[in-house]
Coordinates of C-alpha atoms in Angstrom, one line a residue:
Chain Y
M21 CA -31.4 81.9 80.7
C22 CA -32.8 79.9 77.9
A23 CA -33.4 76.1 78.2
L24 CA -31.5 74.4 75.4
V25 CA -32.6 70.9 76.4
E26 CA -36.1 70.2 77.8
V27 CA -36.9 66.8 79.2
R28 CA -40.5 66.1 80.0
G29 CA -42.0 63.0 81.6
L30 CA -39.2 60.8 80.1
T31 CA -39.8 57.1 80.8
K32 CA -38.1 54.0 79.6
V33 CA -39.4 50.6 80.5
F34 CA -37.3 47.4 79.7
N35 CA -39.1 44.1 80.2
G36 CA -41.7 45.6 82.6
V37 CA -39.0 47.4 84.7
A38 CA -38.7 51.2 84.5
A39 CA -35.1 52.1 84.0
V40 CA -36.1 55.7 83.8
D41 CA -39.3 56.7 85.5
N42 CA -41.1 59.9 84.5
I43 CA -38.2 62.4 84.8
S44 CA -38.3 66.1 83.8
F45 CA -35.5 68.6 83.9
D46 CA -34.0 71.4 81.8
L47 CA -30.5 72.2 80.7
Y48 CA -29.8 75.9 80.3
E49 CA -27.5 77.8 78.1
G50 CA -24.1 78.3 79.8
E51 CA -24.9 75.7 82.5
I52 CA -23.0 72.6 83.6
L53 CA -25.5 70.0 84.8
G54 CA -24.3 66.9 86.6
L55 CA -26.3 63.7 86.4
I56 CA -25.4 61.6 89.4
G57 CA -26.7 58.4 91.1
P58 CA -25.7 54.9 92.0
N59 CA -25.1 52.2 89.3
G60 CA -28.4 51.3 87.7
A61 CA -30.0 54.7 88.6
G62 CA -30.8 55.4 84.9
K63 CA -28.2 58.0 84.1
T64 CA -26.8 56.3 81.0
T65 CA -30.3 55.4 79.7
T66 CA -31.3 59.0 80.1
L67 CA -28.2 60.2 78.1
Q68 CA -29.0 57.6 75.4
M69 CA -32.6 58.9 75.1
L70 CA -31.3 62.5 74.9
L71 CA -29.1 61.5 72.0
D72 CA -31.8 59.5 70.3
L73 CA -29.9 56.3 70.7
T74 CA -32.7 54.7 72.6
T75 CA -36.4 55.4 72.0
P76 CA -38.3 56.5 75.1
T77 CA -41.4 54.5 76.2
S78 CA -43.1 57.8 76.8
G79 CA -42.2 61.5 77.4
E80 CA -40.4 64.0 75.2
V81 CA -36.9 65.4 74.7
R82 CA -36.7 68.8 73.0
I83 CA -33.3 70.3 72.1
F84 CA -33.3 73.9 70.8
G85 CA -37.1 73.8 71.0
K86 CA -37.3 70.9 68.5
A87 CA -38.1 67.2 69.2
I88 CA -35.0 65.2 68.8
A89 CA -36.9 62.3 67.2
E90 CA -38.3 64.5 64.5
D91 CA -35.4 66.9 63.7
R92 CA -32.4 64.6 64.5
A93 CA -29.9 65.6 61.9
A94 CA -30.3 69.4 62.3
I95 CA -30.1 69.1 66.1
L96 CA -27.1 66.9 66.2
K97 CA -25.1 69.4 64.1
A98 CA -24.9 71.6 67.1
V99 CA -24.6 68.8 69.7
N100 CA -21.8 66.5 70.5
F101 CA -21.0 63.6 72.8
S102 CA -18.1 61.9 74.4
S103 CA -17.7 58.9 76.7
S104 CA -14.8 57.1 78.2
Y105 CA -16.4 53.9 77.0
I106 CA -16.2 54.6 73.3
S107 CA -13.2 54.9 71.1
L108 CA -12.2 55.8 67.6
P109 CA -11.0 53.6 64.7
H110 CA -7.7 52.2 65.9
S111 CA -5.8 52.0 62.7
L112 CA -6.3 55.7 61.8
T113 CA -4.2 58.4 63.1
V114 CA -5.6 61.0 65.5
R115 CA -5.5 63.6 62.7
E116 CA -7.3 61.3 60.2
N117 CA -10.0 60.6 62.8
L118 CA -10.6 64.2 63.7
S119 CA -10.6 65.2 60.0
I120 CA -13.3 62.6 59.2
F121 CA -15.5 63.8 62.1
A122 CA -14.9 67.4 61.2
R123 CA -16.3 66.5 57.7
L124 CA -19.3 64.7 59.2
Y125 CA -20.2 67.7 61.2
G126 CA -19.5 70.1 58.3
V127 CA -16.7 72.0 60.0
A128 CA -15.2 74.7 57.9
K129 CA -11.4 75.3 58.1
R130 CA -10.8 71.8 59.5
A131 CA -7.0 71.9 59.7
G132 CA -7.1 75.0 61.8
R133 CA -9.8 73.7 64.1
I134 CA -7.9 70.4 64.6
R135 CA -4.7 72.3 65.4
E136 CA -6.5 74.6 67.9
L137 CA -8.1 71.6 69.8
A138 CA -4.9 69.6 69.7
L139 CA -3.2 72.5 71.5
S140 CA -6.0 72.8 74.1
F141 CA -6.0 69.1 74.9
E142 CA -2.2 68.7 74.6
I143 CA -2.4 66.1 71.8
E144 CA -0.4 68.0 69.2
D145 CA 2.5 65.6 69.4
I146 CA 0.3 62.6 68.8
L147 CA -1.7 63.9 65.9
D148 CA 0.0 61.6 63.4
V149 CA 0.0 58.5 65.7
P150 CA -2.5 55.7 65.1
V151 CA -5.1 55.5 67.9
R152 CA -4.1 51.9 68.7
R153 CA -0.8 53.2 70.0
L154 CA -2.3 55.7 72.5
S155 CA -2.9 55.2 76.2
S156 CA -6.5 55.2 77.4
G157 CA -6.0 58.8 78.8
Q158 CA -4.8 60.0 75.4
I159 CA -7.8 58.3 73.7
T160 CA -10.1 60.1 76.1
R161 CA -8.5 63.4 75.3
V162 CA -8.8 62.7 71.5
C163 CA -12.5 61.8 72.0
L164 CA -13.0 65.1 73.9
A165 CA -11.4 67.0 71.1
K166 CA -13.7 65.2 68.7
A167 CA -16.7 66.3 70.8
L168 CA -15.7 69.9 70.5
L169 CA -14.9 69.9 66.8
N170 CA -18.2 71.4 65.7
D171 CA -18.3 74.1 68.4
P172 CA -21.4 72.5 69.9
L173 CA -24.0 74.4 71.8
V174 CA -24.8 71.3 73.9
L175 CA -22.3 68.7 75.0
F176 CA -23.2 65.4 76.6
L177 CA -20.4 63.7 78.5
D178 CA -20.5 60.3 80.0
E179 CA -17.8 60.0 82.7
P180 CA -15.5 62.2 80.6
T181 CA -12.5 62.3 83.0
A182 CA -12.7 58.6 84.2
S183 CA -9.4 57.6 82.6
L184 CA -7.5 60.9 82.9
D185 CA -4.8 61.7 85.4
P186 CA -5.6 64.5 87.9
D187 CA -3.5 67.1 86.0
I188 CA -5.2 66.4 82.6
A189 CA -8.6 66.0 84.3
D190 CA -8.2 69.4 85.9
K191 CA -7.1 71.0 82.6
T192 CA -10.0 69.4 80.8
R193 CA -12.5 70.8 83.4
R194 CA -11.0 74.3 83.1
L195 CA -11.1 74.2 79.4
L196 CA -14.8 73.2 79.4
Q197 CA -15.5 75.9 81.9
N198 CA -13.8 78.5 79.7
I199 CA -15.7 77.4 76.7
K200 CA -18.9 77.6 78.7
A201 CA -18.1 81.1 79.9
E202 CA -17.1 82.3 76.4
R203 CA -19.8 80.8 74.3
G204 CA -22.6 79.7 76.7
L205 CA -21.9 76.0 76.1
A206 CA -24.4 73.8 78.0
I207 CA -22.9 70.6 79.4
L208 CA -24.8 67.6 80.8
Y209 CA -22.4 65.1 82.2
T210 CA -22.3 62.0 84.4
S211 CA -19.5 61.1 86.7
H212 CA -18.9 59.0 89.8
N213 CA -16.3 61.5 91.0
M214 CA -18.3 63.4 93.5
K215 CA -15.6 65.9 94.3
E216 CA -15.5 66.8 90.6
M217 CA -19.2 67.0 90.5
E218 CA -19.3 69.4 93.4
E219 CA -16.7 71.7 92.0
F220 CA -17.6 71.5 88.4
S221 CA -21.4 71.5 88.3
D222 CA -23.6 74.5 88.5
R223 CA -26.5 72.2 89.3
V224 CA -26.9 68.5 89.8
V225 CA -29.8 66.1 89.2
F226 CA -29.6 63.2 91.6
M227 CA -31.2 59.9 90.3
D228 CA -32.0 56.7 92.0
M229 CA -33.9 53.7 90.7
G230 CA -34.9 55.6 87.6
R231 CA -36.3 58.7 89.4
I232 CA -35.0 62.1 90.2
I233 CA -34.8 62.3 94.0
A234 CA -33.1 65.7 94.2
E235 CA -32.2 68.5 91.9
G236 CA -30.5 71.8 92.6
R237 CA -27.1 73.4 93.4
P238 CA -24.6 71.1 95.0
D239 CA -24.7 73.2 98.3
G240 CA -28.5 72.9 98.4
I241 CA -28.4 69.2 97.9
K242 CA -25.8 68.8 100.7
E243 CA -27.9 70.9 103.0
R244 CA -31.1 69.0 102.2
F245 CA -29.6 65.6 102.9
G246 CA -27.4 66.7 105.7
G247 CA -24.1 65.7 104.2
A248 CA -20.7 67.6 104.4
S249 CA -20.0 66.6 100.8
L250 CA -21.8 65.3 97.7
E251 CA -19.9 62.0 98.3
E252 CA -21.5 61.7 101.8
V253 CA -24.9 62.4 100.3
F254 CA -24.3 59.8 97.6
L255 CA -23.3 57.2 100.2
K256 CA -26.4 57.9 102.2
I257 CA -28.7 57.6 99.2
A258 CA -26.9 54.5 97.9
R259 CA -27.2 52.8 101.3
G260 CA -30.8 53.8 101.8
Q261 CA -29.9 56.1 104.7
A262 CA -31.1 59.4 103.2
R263 CA -33.8 61.3 105.0
Chain V
M20 CA -28.9 63.3 51.4
N21 CA -25.7 65.0 52.2
L22 CA -23.1 63.5 49.8
W23 CA -20.3 65.3 51.7
R24 CA -21.1 63.2 54.8
V25 CA -21.4 60.0 52.6
F26 CA -17.9 60.5 51.2
A27 CA -16.5 61.6 54.6
Y28 CA -17.5 58.3 56.2
A29 CA -16.3 56.3 53.2
T30 CA -12.9 58.0 53.5
R31 CA -12.6 56.5 57.0
H32 CA -12.4 53.1 55.4
L33 CA -10.0 54.1 52.8
Y34 CA -7.6 55.4 55.5
L35 CA -8.0 52.0 57.2
Y36 CA -6.9 50.1 54.1
K37 CA -3.9 52.4 53.8
R38 CA -2.8 51.5 57.3
S39 CA -4.0 48.0 58.2
L40 CA -2.1 45.0 56.7
P41 CA -4.8 42.5 57.8
R42 CA -7.5 44.6 56.0
L43 CA -5.3 44.9 52.9
M44 CA -4.8 41.2 52.9
E45 CA -8.6 40.8 52.8
V46 CA -8.5 42.6 49.5
F47 CA -5.5 40.7 48.0
Y48 CA -4.8 37.5 50.0
W49 CA -8.2 35.6 49.8
P50 CA -8.9 36.4 46.1
L51 CA -5.4 35.3 45.3
L52 CA -5.8 32.1 47.2
D53 CA -9.2 31.4 45.6
L54 CA -7.8 32.0 42.2
L55 CA -4.7 29.9 42.6
L56 CA -6.5 26.9 44.2
W57 CA -9.6 26.8 42.0
G58 CA -7.8 28.0 38.9
F59 CA -5.3 25.2 39.0
V60 CA -8.0 22.6 39.7
T61 CA -9.8 24.0 36.7
V62 CA -6.8 23.8 34.5
Y63 CA -6.2 20.2 35.6
L64 CA -9.8 19.2 35.0
G65 CA -9.6 20.9 31.6
R66 CA -6.7 18.6 30.7
L67 CA -8.8 15.6 31.4
Q68 CA -10.6 16.4 28.2
T69 CA -13.9 17.1 29.8
P70 CA -16.9 17.0 27.5
V71 CA -18.0 20.5 28.5
P72 CA -16.6 22.9 25.9
G73 CA -14.8 25.9 27.3
F74 CA -14.7 24.4 30.7
V75 CA -11.8 26.5 31.9
T76 CA -13.5 29.7 30.7
F77 CA -16.7 28.9 32.4
F78 CA -15.1 28.0 35.7
I79 CA -12.6 30.9 36.0
G80 CA -15.2 33.4 34.8
A81 CA -17.7 32.1 37.4
L82 CA -15.0 32.3 40.1
I83 CA -14.3 35.9 39.3
L84 CA -17.9 36.9 39.1
W85 CA -18.9 35.1 42.3
D86 CA -16.1 36.9 44.1
M87 CA -17.6 40.2 43.0
L88 CA -20.9 39.3 44.8
F89 CA -19.1 38.1 47.9
R90 CA -16.9 41.3 48.1
S91 CA -19.8 43.5 47.5
Q92 CA -21.6 41.9 50.5
Q93 CA -18.5 42.0 52.6
G94 CA -17.8 45.6 51.7
I95 CA -21.0 46.4 53.7
S96 CA -21.0 44.0 56.6
V97 CA -17.3 44.0 57.4
S98 CA -17.1 47.8 57.1
F99 CA -20.0 48.0 59.6
L100 CA -18.1 45.5 61.9
E101 CA -15.0 47.7 61.7
D102 CA -16.9 50.3 63.6
V103 CA -18.2 47.8 66.1
W104 CA -14.7 46.4 66.7
S105 CA -13.2 49.9 67.2
R106 CA -16.1 51.0 69.5
N107 CA -16.8 53.8 67.1
L108 CA -20.4 53.1 66.2
L109 CA -21.9 55.5 68.8
N110 CA -19.7 58.3 67.5
I111 CA -21.3 57.8 64.1
F112 CA -24.9 57.5 65.4
V113 CA -24.7 60.7 67.5
S114 CA -23.3 62.6 64.5
P115 CA -25.7 64.4 62.0
M116 CA -25.2 61.5 59.6
T117 CA -28.6 60.0 58.7
Q118 CA -29.5 56.4 58.3
A119 CA -29.8 56.8 54.5
E120 CA -26.3 58.5 54.3
Y121 CA -24.9 55.7 56.4
I122 CA -26.2 53.0 54.1
A123 CA -25.1 55.0 51.1
S124 CA -21.5 55.3 52.4
L125 CA -21.4 51.6 53.0
L126 CA -22.4 51.1 49.4
V127 CA -19.6 53.4 48.2
I128 CA -17.1 51.5 50.3
S129 CA -18.3 48.2 48.9
V130 CA -17.8 49.4 45.3
V131 CA -14.3 50.7 46.1
K132 CA -13.3 47.4 47.7
L133 CA -14.8 45.5 44.8
I134 CA -12.9 47.5 42.3
L135 CA -9.6 46.8 44.1
T136 CA -10.3 43.1 44.6
S137 CA -11.6 42.6 41.0
T138 CA -8.6 44.3 39.5
V139 CA -6.3 41.9 41.3
M140 CA -8.3 38.9 40.3
I141 CA -8.7 39.9 36.7
T142 CA -5.0 40.6 36.3
L143 CA -4.0 37.4 38.0
A144 CA -6.4 35.3 35.9
F145 CA -4.8 36.9 32.8
V146 CA -1.2 36.3 34.0
L147 CA -1.7 32.8 35.4
Y148 CA -4.2 31.3 33.0
S149 CA -4.3 33.6 30.0
Y150 CA -7.9 34.2 30.9
N151 CA -9.4 37.5 29.7
V152 CA -12.7 38.2 31.5
F153 CA -13.3 41.1 29.1
H154 CA -13.9 38.6 26.2
M155 CA -17.5 38.7 27.5
G156 CA -17.6 42.3 26.3
L157 CA -20.4 44.7 27.2
S158 CA -22.5 41.9 28.6
L159 CA -20.3 42.1 31.6
I160 CA -21.8 45.4 32.7
P161 CA -25.4 44.1 33.4
L162 CA -24.0 40.8 34.8
I163 CA -21.6 42.5 37.3
A164 CA -24.2 45.2 38.2
N165 CA -26.7 42.6 39.2
L166 CA -24.2 40.7 41.3
I167 CA -23.2 43.9 43.1
V168 CA -26.8 44.8 43.9
M169 CA -27.5 41.3 45.2
G170 CA -24.3 41.6 47.4
W171 CA -25.6 44.9 48.7
S172 CA -29.0 43.4 49.7
I173 CA -27.3 40.5 51.5
G174 CA -24.9 42.9 53.2
I175 CA -27.6 45.3 54.4
I176 CA -29.7 42.4 55.8
T177 CA -26.6 40.9 57.5
T178 CA -25.7 44.3 59.0
A179 CA -29.3 44.7 60.3
L180 CA -29.1 41.2 62.0
I181 CA -25.8 42.1 63.6
L182 CA -27.3 45.3 64.9
R183 CA -30.2 43.3 66.3
F184 CA -28.3 40.3 67.8
G185 CA -25.0 41.9 68.5
Q186 CA -21.5 40.7 67.9
E187 CA -22.6 37.0 68.3
A188 CA -24.1 37.3 64.9
E189 CA -20.8 38.5 63.4
V190 CA -20.3 35.1 61.8
L191 CA -23.2 36.0 59.4
A192 CA -20.9 38.6 57.8
W193 CA -18.6 35.8 56.6
G194 CA -21.1 33.0 55.8
V195 CA -24.5 34.4 54.6
A196 CA -23.5 35.0 51.0
L197 CA -22.2 31.4 50.7
L198 CA -25.7 30.2 51.6
F199 CA -26.8 31.4 48.1
Q200 CA -23.9 29.8 46.3
P201 CA -25.5 26.4 45.6
V202 CA -28.8 27.9 44.2
S203 CA -26.8 30.5 42.3
A204 CA -25.6 27.7 40.0
V205 CA -22.2 29.4 39.9
F206 CA -20.2 26.4 38.5
Y207 CA -23.0 24.3 36.9
P208 CA -26.2 25.1 35.1
V209 CA -29.5 25.5 37.0
S210 CA -30.8 22.4 35.2
V211 CA -28.5 20.3 37.4
L212 CA -30.5 21.3 40.5
P213 CA -33.4 19.2 41.8
P214 CA -36.8 20.7 41.1
P215 CA -37.3 22.4 44.5
L216 CA -34.0 24.1 44.3
R217 CA -34.6 25.1 40.7
A218 CA -37.7 26.9 41.9
V219 CA -35.5 28.7 44.5
A220 CA -32.9 29.5 41.8
R221 CA -35.6 31.2 39.8
F222 CA -36.0 33.8 42.5
T223 CA -32.2 34.1 43.1
P224 CA -30.8 37.0 40.9
S225 CA -27.3 35.5 40.8
A226 CA -28.6 32.3 39.3
H227 CA -29.9 34.3 36.3
V228 CA -26.5 36.1 36.1
F229 CA -24.5 32.9 35.9
E230 CA -26.9 31.3 33.4
G231 CA -26.4 34.5 31.4
M232 CA -22.6 34.3 31.7
R233 CA -22.6 30.7 30.4
S234 CA -24.8 31.8 27.5
V235 CA -22.5 34.6 26.6
I236 CA -19.4 32.4 26.8
A237 CA -20.9 29.5 24.9
S238 CA -22.9 31.2 22.2
G239 CA -22.0 34.9 22.4
V240 CA -25.7 35.7 22.9
F241 CA -26.6 38.0 25.7
P242 CA -29.8 36.6 27.4
T243 CA -31.8 39.8 27.9
G244 CA -34.6 37.9 29.7
E245 CA -32.2 36.5 32.3
A246 CA -30.7 40.0 32.9
L247 CA -34.1 41.6 33.3
W248 CA -35.3 38.9 35.7
A249 CA -32.2 39.4 37.8
A250 CA -32.7 43.2 37.7
G251 CA -36.3 43.0 38.7
L252 CA -35.6 40.6 41.6
N253 CA -32.7 42.8 42.7
A254 CA -34.8 45.9 42.7
A255 CA -37.4 44.2 44.9
Y256 CA -34.8 42.6 47.3
L257 CA -32.8 45.8 47.7
S258 CA -36.0 47.7 48.6
L259 CA -36.9 45.0 51.1
A260 CA -33.4 45.0 52.5
I261 CA -33.5 48.8 53.1
A262 CA -37.0 48.6 54.6
F263 CA -35.8 45.7 56.9
F264 CA -32.8 47.7 58.0
S265 CA -35.0 50.7 58.8
W266 CA -37.6 48.7 60.7
N267 CA -34.9 46.8 62.5
F268 CA -33.1 50.0 63.5
R269 CA -36.3 51.3 65.1
V270 CA -36.6 48.0 67.0
V271 CA -33.0 48.1 68.1
K272 CA -33.4 51.7 69.4
K273 CA -36.6 50.7 71.2
K274 CA -34.9 47.8 72.9
G275 CA -31.9 49.9 73.8
L276 CA -29.6 47.6 72.0
L277 CA -27.7 50.1 69.9
V278 CA -25.5 51.1 72.7
K279 CA -24.8 47.4 73.6
I280 CA -23.3 46.4 70.3
G281 CA -19.7 45.5 70.8
E282 CA -19.9 45.0 74.6

C-alpha cells in the first residue's frame, strides 16, 4: 500500500502550550483511519494542519509525496473536507452550492456528478431548496456530497455523522466504504462515536494531550488497553486509568 | 491564476443577490435613501441662492461618486463577511482556490455590485433632479476608476483585519470608508480643511478625485495632475493592501485563527 498522507514530527504550540506534540503517522491508499481522543487531545488542530489551515510550529505534512505548504493548490484538487461544524451559503439552493464547488474543483460534467451524488446521499428532492430551509442532518449530507464532488483521493472528515440519524449515518458509512473499495479512497476522520470508529476504521490513532498514545487496528488497541470496546478504552484513557 | 475559479466564486454572490431580499436592498435601498435625503437637501439649499455656482451639480455629483467608493469597498468586505456568516469560509480555504484568486473574485464581485448600485443612483438622479452625471464626459472614467481602486484597497485591508480579529471587527466593514470622507473633501474643496488635514488629503486619492470633479464641473477642464496623483497613490496603496492581506493571512494561519472566524 502507498502512503498518500505522511505526517512527520508534527507539532503546534499555542502560547507555550503544545496542542499537538511531535506526532507522526501515515494514511494509506484505500484506508480509513480514525483519529480519536478526548476533547483537547489535538485532533482538530491536526486536521487543520493537514489541510494547511493552520501552520505547524515544526514538522511536515506531505500529501501525494508533496509538501502541502508548497504545492497547496495542486494537492487540494484531489483532496476534500467536510465537517458537521461548517455549512454552506444559506440563501443558495443545494444545486447552486454544489455547482459552485464543482466549478472551484474543476469538475467536468457537473450536472451529472451532482445528480449522481444527490442520489447517493438521498438529497435529490431538496436540490432546489435553499440551504437555510434544511435540517442540520440534511445540511451535513449536502456537505458530504460537496466533499465527494471532485472524486477525491484523500478525504478528511471532522465528525461527519454527528448530526445524522442512525439510518442515514449507516448509509453514509456504507457509501464511503464502497467508494474506498472501488477507488482506493483514503479517509482520515474524527468522531466521538466509538462504536462507529470500531466498525468503520481500518486503523485508529489515539491521541491524548497532543500526543499519539496508541496506533493500530481497533482490536489491537482494545487488547493493549484491556477494554471490551473502544469506548471502554476511551473512558480509561480520558479518566487516566489506562495501563 | 485560474479565471474559471475566480468567476465560479463570484457566481456564488450573484446567486445570493438573486435570492436574498436583504442583500438586494443593500444595492437599492441605501443608495435610494441617500439620494433622496441629500438630494432634496441640496435642492433646498440651491434655492437659497447660494453663492457657489452649480451647487446642486457639485453636491449630487459628489454624492454619486462617493457612493461608488463606498460600494466598491463594501463589495469586498461584505462579500467576505457573507462567507463568515454562512460558515462557508473553510470550504473556500480548503478548495484549490488560491489567495490571489480569492482576492480577484472579491474584486469582480465589487465591480458587479458597483455597476448595479450606480445604475440605480444615476437613473434616480436623472429622474428626480434632472441631473445627468454623464455631463462630465470622458473625465468620469479616470475619476471613477480611481475611486474604485481606493475602495478596493480599503476593502482588502478591512477584510484582513476581520480575518485577524474575528467577527468582533465586523463593524469595520461598515465604517472604515467613512473615516476617509472628511479628508476626501467630497462636498467642499480641500482648501477648506485646516493645514494638517490638507496634508493628509494630499495623500488621499479620493481628495484628488473630488478636486478633479469640481474642476471638470466648474470649468470643463480635466486636471490631469490630480488624476495622476490619485493613480500613483492608488497603485501604492493597492500594492500595500495586498501585501498586508498576504502577511496577515500567514499570521492568522500561524495563530490558528482561520478556523475560529465566525465562532
